[in-house]
Short mmCIF file of N, CA and C in Angstrom, two decimals:
data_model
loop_
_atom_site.label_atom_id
_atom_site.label_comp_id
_atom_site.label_asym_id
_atom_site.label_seq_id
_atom_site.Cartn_x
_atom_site.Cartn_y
_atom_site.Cartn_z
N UNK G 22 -20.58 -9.63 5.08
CA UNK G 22 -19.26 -9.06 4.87
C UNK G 22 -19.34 -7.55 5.03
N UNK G 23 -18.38 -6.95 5.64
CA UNK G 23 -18.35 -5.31 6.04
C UNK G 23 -17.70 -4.88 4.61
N UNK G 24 -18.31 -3.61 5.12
CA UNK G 24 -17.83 -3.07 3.77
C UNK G 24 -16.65 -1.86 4.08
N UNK G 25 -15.63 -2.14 3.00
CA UNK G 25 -13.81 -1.68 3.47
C UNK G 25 -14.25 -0.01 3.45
N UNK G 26 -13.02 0.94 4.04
CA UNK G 26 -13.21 2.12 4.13
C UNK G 26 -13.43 2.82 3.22
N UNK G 27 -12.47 2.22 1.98
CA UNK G 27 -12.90 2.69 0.72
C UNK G 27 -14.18 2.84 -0.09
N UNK G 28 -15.00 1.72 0.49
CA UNK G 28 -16.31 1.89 -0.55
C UNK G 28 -17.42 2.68 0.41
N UNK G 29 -17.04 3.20 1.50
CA UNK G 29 -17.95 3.86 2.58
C UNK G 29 -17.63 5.51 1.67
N UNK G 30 -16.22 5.42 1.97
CA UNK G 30 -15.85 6.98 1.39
C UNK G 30 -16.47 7.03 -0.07
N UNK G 31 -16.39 6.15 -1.13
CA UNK G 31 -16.72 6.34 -1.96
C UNK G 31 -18.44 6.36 -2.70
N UNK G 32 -19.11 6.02 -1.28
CA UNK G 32 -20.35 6.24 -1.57
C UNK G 32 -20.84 7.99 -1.08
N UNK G 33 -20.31 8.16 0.58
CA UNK G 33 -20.69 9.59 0.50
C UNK G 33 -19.64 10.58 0.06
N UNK G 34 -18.35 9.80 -0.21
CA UNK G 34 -17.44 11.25 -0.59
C UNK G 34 -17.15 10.43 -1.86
N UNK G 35 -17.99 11.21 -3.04
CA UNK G 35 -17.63 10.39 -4.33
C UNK G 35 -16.88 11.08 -5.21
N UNK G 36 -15.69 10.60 -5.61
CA UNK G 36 -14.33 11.23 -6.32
C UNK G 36 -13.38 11.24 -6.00
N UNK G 37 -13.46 10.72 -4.57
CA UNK G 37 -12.39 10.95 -3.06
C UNK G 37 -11.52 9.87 -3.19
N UNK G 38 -12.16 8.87 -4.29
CA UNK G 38 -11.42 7.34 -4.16
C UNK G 38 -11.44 6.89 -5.55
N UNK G 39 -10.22 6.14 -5.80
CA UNK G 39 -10.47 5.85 -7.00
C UNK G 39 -10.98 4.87 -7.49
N UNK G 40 -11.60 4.69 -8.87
CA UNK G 40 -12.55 3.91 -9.23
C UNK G 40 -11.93 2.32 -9.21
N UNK G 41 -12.68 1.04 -8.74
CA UNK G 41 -12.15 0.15 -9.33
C UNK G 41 -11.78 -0.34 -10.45
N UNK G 42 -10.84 -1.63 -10.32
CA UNK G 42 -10.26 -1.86 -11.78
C UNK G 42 -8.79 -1.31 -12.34
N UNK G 43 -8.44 -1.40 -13.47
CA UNK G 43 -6.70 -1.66 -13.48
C UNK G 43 -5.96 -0.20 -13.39
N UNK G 44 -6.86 0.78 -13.48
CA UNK G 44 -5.79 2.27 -12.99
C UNK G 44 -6.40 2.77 -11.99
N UNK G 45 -6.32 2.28 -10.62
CA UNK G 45 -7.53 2.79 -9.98
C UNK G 45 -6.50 3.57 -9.06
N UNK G 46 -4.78 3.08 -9.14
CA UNK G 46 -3.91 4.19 -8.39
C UNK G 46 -3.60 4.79 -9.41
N UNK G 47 -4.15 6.38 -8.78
CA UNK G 47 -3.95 7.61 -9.91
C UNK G 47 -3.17 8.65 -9.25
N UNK G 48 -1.86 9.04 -10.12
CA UNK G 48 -1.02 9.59 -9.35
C UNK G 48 -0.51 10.57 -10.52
N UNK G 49 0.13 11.68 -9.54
CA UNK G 49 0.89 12.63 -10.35
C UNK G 49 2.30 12.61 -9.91
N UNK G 50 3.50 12.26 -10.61
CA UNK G 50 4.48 12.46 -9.64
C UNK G 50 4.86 13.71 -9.51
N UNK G 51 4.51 14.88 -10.22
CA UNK G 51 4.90 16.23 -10.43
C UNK G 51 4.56 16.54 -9.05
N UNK G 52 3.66 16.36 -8.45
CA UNK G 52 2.92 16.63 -7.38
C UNK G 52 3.57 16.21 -5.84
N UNK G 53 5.09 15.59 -5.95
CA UNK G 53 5.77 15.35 -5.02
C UNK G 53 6.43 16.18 -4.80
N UNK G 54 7.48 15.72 -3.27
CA UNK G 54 8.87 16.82 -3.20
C UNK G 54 9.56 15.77 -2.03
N UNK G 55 10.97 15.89 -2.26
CA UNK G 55 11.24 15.20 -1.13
C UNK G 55 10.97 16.01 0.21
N UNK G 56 11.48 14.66 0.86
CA UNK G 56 11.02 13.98 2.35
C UNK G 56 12.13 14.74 3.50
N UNK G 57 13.31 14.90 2.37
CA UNK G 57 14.47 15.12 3.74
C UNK G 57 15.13 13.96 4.25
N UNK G 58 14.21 13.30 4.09
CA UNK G 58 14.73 11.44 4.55
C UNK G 58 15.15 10.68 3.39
N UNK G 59 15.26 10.66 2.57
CA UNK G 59 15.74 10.46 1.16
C UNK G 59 14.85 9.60 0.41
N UNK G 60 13.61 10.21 0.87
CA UNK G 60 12.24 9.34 -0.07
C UNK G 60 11.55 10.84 -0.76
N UNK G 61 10.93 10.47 -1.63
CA UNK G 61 10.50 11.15 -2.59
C UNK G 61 8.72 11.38 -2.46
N UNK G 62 8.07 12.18 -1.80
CA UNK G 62 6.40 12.04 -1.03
C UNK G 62 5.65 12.72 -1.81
N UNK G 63 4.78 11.62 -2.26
CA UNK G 63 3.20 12.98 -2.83
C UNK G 63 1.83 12.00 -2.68
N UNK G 64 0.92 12.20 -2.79
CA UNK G 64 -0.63 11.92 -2.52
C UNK G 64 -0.84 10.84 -3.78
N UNK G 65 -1.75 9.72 -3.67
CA UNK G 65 -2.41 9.43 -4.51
C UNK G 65 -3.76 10.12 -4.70
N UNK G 66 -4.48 9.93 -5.75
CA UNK G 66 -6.04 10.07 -6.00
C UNK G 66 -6.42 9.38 -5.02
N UNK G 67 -7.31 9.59 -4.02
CA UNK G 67 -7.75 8.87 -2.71
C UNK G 67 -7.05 9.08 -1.45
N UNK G 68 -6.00 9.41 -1.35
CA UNK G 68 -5.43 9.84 -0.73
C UNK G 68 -4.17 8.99 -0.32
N UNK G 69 -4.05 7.97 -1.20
CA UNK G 69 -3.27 7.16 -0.70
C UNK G 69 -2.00 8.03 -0.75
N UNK G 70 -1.07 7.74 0.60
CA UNK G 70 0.51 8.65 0.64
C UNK G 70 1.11 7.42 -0.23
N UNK G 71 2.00 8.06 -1.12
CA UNK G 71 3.70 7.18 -1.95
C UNK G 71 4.68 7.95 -1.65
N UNK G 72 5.56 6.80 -1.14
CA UNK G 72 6.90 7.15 -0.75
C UNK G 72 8.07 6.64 -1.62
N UNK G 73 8.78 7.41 -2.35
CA UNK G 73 9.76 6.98 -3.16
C UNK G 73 10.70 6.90 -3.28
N UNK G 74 12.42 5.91 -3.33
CA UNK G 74 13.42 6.64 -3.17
C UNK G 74 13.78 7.95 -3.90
N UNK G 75 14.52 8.41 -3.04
CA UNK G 75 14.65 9.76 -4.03
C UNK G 75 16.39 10.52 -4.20
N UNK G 76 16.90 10.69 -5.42
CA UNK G 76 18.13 11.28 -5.29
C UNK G 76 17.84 12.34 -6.13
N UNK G 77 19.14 13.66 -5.62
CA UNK G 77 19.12 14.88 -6.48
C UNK G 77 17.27 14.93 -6.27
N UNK G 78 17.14 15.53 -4.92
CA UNK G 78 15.51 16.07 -5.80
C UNK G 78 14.54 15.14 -6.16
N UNK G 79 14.40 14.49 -7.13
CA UNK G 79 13.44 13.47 -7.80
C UNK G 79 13.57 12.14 -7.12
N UNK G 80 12.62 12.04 -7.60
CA UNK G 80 12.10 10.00 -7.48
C UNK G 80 13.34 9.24 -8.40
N UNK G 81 13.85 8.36 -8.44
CA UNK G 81 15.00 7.69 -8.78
C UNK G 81 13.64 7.02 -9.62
N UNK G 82 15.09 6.51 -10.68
CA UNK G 82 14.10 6.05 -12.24
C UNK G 82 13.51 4.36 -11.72
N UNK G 83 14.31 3.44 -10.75
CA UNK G 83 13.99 2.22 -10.72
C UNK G 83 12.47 2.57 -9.78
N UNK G 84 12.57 3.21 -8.71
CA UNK G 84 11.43 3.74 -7.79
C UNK G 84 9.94 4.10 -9.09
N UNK G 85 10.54 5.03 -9.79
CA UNK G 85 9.17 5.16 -10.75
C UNK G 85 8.38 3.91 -11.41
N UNK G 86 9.63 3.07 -11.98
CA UNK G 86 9.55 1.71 -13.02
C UNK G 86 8.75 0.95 -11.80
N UNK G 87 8.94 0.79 -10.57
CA UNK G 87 8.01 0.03 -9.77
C UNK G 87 7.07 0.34 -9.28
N UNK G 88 7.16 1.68 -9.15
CA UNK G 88 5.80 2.42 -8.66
C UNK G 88 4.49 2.00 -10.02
N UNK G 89 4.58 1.82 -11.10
CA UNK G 89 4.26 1.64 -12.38
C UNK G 89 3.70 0.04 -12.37
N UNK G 90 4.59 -0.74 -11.90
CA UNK G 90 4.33 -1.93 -11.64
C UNK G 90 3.29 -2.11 -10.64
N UNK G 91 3.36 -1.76 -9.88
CA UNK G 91 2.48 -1.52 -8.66
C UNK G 91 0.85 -1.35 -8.98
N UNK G 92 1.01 -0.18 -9.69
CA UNK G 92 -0.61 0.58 -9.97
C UNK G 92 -0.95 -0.13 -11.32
N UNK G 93 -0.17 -0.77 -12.22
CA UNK G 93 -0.28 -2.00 -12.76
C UNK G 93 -1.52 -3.50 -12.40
N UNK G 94 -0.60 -3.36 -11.27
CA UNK G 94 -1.36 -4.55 -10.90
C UNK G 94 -1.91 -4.15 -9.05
N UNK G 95 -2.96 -2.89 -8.80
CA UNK G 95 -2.76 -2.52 -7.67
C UNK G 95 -4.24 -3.38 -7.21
N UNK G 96 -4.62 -3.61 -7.30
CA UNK G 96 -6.17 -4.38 -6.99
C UNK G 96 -5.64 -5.78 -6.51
N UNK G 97 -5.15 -6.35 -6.94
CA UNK G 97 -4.18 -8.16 -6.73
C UNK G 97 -3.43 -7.77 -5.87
N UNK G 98 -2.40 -6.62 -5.69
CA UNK G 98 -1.92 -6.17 -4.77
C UNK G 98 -2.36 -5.91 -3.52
N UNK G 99 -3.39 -5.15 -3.78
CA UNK G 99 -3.98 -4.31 -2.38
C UNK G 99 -4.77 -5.57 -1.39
N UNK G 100 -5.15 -6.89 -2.50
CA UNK G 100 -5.87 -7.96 -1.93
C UNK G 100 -5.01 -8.89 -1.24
N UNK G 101 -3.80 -8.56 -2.02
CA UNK G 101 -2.87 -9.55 -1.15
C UNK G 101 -2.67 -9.51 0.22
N UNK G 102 -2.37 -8.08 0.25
CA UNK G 102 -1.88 -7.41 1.14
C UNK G 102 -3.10 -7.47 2.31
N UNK G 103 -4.55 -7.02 2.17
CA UNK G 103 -5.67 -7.58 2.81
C UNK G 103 -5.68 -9.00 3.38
N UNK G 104 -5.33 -10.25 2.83
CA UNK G 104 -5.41 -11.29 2.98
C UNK G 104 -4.33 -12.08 3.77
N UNK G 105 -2.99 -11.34 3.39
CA UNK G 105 -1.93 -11.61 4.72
C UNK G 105 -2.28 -10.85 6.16
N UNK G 106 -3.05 -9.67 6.02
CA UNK G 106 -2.96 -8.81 7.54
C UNK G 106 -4.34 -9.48 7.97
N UNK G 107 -5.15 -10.00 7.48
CA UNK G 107 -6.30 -10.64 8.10
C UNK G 107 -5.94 -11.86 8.56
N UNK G 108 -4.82 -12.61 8.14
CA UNK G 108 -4.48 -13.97 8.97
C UNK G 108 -4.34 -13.64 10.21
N UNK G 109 -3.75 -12.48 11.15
CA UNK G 109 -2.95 -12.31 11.99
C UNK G 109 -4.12 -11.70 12.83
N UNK G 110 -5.09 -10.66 12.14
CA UNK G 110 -5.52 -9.88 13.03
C UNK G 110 -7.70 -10.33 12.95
N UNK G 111 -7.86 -11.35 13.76
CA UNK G 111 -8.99 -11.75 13.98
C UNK G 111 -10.09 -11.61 13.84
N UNK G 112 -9.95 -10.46 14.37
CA UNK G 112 -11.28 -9.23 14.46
C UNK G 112 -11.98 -8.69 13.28
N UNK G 113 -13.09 -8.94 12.74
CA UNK G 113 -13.91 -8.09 11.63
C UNK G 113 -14.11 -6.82 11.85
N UNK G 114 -13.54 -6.60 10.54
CA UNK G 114 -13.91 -4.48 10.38
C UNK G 114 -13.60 -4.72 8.92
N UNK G 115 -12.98 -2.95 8.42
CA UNK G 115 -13.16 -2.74 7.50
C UNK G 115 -11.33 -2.41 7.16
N UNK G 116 -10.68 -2.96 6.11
CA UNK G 116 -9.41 -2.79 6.10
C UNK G 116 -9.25 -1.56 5.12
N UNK G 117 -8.17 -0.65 5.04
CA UNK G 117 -8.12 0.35 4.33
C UNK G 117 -6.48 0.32 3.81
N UNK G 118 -6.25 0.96 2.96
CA UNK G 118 -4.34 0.93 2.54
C UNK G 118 -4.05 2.46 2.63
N UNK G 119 -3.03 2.52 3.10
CA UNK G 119 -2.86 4.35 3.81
C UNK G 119 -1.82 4.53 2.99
N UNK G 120 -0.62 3.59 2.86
CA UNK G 120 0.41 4.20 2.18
C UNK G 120 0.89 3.03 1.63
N UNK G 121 1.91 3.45 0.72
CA UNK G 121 2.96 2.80 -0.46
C UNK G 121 4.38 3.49 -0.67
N UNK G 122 4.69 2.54 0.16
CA UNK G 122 6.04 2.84 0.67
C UNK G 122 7.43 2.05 -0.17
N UNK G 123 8.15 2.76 -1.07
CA UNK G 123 8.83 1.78 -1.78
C UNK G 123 10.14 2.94 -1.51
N UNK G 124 10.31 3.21 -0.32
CA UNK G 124 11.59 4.39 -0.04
C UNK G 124 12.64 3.72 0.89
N UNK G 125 13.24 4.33 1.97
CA UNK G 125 13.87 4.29 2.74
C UNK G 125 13.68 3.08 3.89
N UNK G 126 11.91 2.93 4.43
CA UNK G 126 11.50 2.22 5.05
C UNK G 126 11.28 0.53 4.72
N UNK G 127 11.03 1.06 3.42
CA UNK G 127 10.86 -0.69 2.76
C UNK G 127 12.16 -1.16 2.38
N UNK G 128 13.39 -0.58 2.14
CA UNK G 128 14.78 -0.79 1.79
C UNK G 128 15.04 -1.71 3.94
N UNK G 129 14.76 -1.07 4.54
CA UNK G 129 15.23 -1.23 5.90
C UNK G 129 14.85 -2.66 6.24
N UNK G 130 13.44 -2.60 5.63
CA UNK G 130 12.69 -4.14 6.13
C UNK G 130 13.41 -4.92 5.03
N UNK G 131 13.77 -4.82 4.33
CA UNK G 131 14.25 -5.61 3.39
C UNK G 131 12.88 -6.55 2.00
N UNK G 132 12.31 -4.99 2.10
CA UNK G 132 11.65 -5.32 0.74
C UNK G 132 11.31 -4.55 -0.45
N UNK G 133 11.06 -4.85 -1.48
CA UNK G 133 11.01 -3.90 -2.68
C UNK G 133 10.07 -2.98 -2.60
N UNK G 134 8.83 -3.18 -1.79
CA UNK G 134 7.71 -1.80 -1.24
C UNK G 134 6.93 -2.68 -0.20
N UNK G 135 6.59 -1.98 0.71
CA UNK G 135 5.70 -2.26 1.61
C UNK G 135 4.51 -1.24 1.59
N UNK G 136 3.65 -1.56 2.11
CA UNK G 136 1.96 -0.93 2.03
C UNK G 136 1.66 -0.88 3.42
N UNK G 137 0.90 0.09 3.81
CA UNK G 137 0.63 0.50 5.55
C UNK G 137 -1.13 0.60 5.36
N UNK G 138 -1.31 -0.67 6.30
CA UNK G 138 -3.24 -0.67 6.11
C UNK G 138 -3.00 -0.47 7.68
N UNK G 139 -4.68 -0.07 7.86
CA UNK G 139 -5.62 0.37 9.40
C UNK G 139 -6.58 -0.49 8.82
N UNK G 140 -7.05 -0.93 10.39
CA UNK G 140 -8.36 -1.64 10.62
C UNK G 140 -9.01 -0.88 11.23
N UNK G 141 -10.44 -0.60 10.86
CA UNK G 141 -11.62 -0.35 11.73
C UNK G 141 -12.71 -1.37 12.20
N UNK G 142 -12.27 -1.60 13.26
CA UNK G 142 -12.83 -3.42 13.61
C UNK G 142 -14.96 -2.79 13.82
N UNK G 143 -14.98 -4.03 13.10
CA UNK G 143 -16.98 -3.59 13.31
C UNK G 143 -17.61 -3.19 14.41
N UNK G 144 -17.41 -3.52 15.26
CA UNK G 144 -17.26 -3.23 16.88
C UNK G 144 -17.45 -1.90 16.99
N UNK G 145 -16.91 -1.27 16.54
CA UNK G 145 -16.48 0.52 16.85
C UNK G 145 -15.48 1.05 17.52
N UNK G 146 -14.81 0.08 18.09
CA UNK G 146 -13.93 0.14 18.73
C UNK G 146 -12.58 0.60 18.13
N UNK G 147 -12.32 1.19 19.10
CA UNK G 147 -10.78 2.25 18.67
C UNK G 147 -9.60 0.85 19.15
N UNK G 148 -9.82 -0.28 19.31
CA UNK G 148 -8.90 -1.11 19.63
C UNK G 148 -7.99 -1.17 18.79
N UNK G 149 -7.86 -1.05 17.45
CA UNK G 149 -6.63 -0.99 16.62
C UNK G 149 -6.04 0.52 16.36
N UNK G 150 -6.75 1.59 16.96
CA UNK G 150 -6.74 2.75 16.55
C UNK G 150 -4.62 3.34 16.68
N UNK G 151 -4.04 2.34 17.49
CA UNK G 151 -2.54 2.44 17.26
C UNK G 151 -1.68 1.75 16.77
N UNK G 152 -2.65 0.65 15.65
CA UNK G 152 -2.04 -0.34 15.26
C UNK G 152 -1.83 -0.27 13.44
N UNK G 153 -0.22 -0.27 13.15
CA UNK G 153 -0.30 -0.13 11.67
C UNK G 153 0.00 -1.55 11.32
N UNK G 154 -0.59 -2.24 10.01
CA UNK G 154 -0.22 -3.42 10.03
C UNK G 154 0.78 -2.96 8.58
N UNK G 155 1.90 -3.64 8.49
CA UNK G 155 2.86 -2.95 7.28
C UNK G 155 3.02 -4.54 6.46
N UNK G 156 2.50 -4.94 5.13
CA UNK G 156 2.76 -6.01 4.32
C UNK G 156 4.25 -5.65 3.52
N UNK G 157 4.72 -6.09 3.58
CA UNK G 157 6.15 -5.89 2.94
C UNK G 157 5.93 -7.56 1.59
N UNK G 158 6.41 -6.28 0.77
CA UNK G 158 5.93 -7.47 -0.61
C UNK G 158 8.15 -7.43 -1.58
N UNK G 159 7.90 -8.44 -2.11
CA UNK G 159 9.07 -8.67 -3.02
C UNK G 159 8.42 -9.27 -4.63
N UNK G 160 9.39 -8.45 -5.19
CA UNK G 160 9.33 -8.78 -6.56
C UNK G 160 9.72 -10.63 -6.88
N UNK G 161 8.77 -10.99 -8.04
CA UNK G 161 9.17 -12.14 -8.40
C UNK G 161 9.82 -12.85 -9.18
N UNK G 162 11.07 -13.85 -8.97
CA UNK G 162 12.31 -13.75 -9.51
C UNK G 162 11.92 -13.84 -11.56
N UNK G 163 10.77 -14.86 -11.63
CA UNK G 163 9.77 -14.82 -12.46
C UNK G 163 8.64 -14.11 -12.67
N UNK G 164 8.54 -12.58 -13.28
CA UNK G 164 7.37 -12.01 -13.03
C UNK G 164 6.26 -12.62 -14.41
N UNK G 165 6.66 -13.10 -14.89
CA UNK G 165 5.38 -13.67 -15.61
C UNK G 165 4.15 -13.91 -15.23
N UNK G 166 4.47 -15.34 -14.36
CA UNK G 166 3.69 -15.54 -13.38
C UNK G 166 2.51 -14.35 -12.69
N UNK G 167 3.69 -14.07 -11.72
CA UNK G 167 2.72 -12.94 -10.76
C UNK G 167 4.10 -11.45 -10.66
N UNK G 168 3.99 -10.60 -11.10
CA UNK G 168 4.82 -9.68 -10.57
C UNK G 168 5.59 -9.74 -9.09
N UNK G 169 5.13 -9.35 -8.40
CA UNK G 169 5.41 -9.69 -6.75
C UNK G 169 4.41 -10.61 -5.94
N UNK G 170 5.30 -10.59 -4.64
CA UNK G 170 4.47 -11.67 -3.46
C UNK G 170 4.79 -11.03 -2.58
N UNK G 171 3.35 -10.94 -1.54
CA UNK G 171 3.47 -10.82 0.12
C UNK G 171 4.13 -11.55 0.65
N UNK G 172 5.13 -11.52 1.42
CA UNK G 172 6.28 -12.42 2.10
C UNK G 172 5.98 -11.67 3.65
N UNK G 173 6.05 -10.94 4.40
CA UNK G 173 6.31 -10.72 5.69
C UNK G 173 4.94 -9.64 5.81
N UNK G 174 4.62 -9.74 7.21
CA UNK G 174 3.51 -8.70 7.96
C UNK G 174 4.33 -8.35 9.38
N UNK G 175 4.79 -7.11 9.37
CA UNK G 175 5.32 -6.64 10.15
C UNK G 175 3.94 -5.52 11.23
N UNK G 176 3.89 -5.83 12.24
CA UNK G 176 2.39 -5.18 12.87
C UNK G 176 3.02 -4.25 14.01
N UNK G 177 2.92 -2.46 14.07
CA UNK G 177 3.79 -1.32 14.09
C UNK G 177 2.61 -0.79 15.40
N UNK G 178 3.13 -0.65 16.79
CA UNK G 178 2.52 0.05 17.65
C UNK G 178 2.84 1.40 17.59
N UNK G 179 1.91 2.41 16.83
CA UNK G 179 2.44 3.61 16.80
C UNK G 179 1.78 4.57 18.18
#
């Protein structure tokens, strides 16, 4: 089994990523500003980008309450999201999550947040090097259970 981008970075760039386990998305929202596009943008710890709706200035209060949910449960998440874009895309490499998108873009696809992973196929090959794969996830009508579900893989020739 290859090992994902994250645990490469986190062996020679250590601090760069956050630790596994249940707060491993570490975020400041102070540390945002809007977009102009009416999402709300700032960095995770690791670098992950979050995109938020945003009115007046700030992140809108339901956008925070899910962003919360999210880094909640972001490990089950981030695997989900791994495990739908690997049905589609064949090739062994190393999958990575770039962004968390619960703004403007995930409203469009028609979901409560979507997540933007890259593949680095083992190969070396730059063959995916223009390919975003976007998991678009929905909340569950029962979150007891499971908070949300991966429902659609939308795959983005940029």
């Amino acid at each position: 089994e290859s090992l994902s981008n994250e645990a490469i970075e986190a062996h020679y760039f250590p601090g760069t990523v956050p630790p596994a386990g249940a707060n491993s998305l570490l975020y400041d929202l102070a540390d945002g500003k809007p977009d102009g596009a009416g999402n709300y943008f700032f960095s995770a710890v690791g670098g992950i980008e979050i995109l938020l709706p945003e009115s007046n200035g700030q992140p809108t209060d339901d956008g925070v309450e899910l962003l919360r949910l999210v880094a909640e449960h972001f490990e089950d998440m981030r695997e989900a999201a791994f495990r739908l874009a690997k049905s589609f895309a064949r090739d062994a490499g190393s999958w990575s999550l770039d962004s968390i998108d619960l703004g403007t873009s995930a409203a469009a696809d028609r979901c409560d947040f979507q997540v933007h992973l890259s593949l680095s196929p083992d190969d070396g090959s730059e063959s995916y090097g223009y390919t975003d794969f976007v998991a678009c996830f929905r909340r569950h009508k029962r979150p007891e259970r499971e908070p949300f579900f991966a429902f659609k893989l939308v795959i983005e020739l940029i």
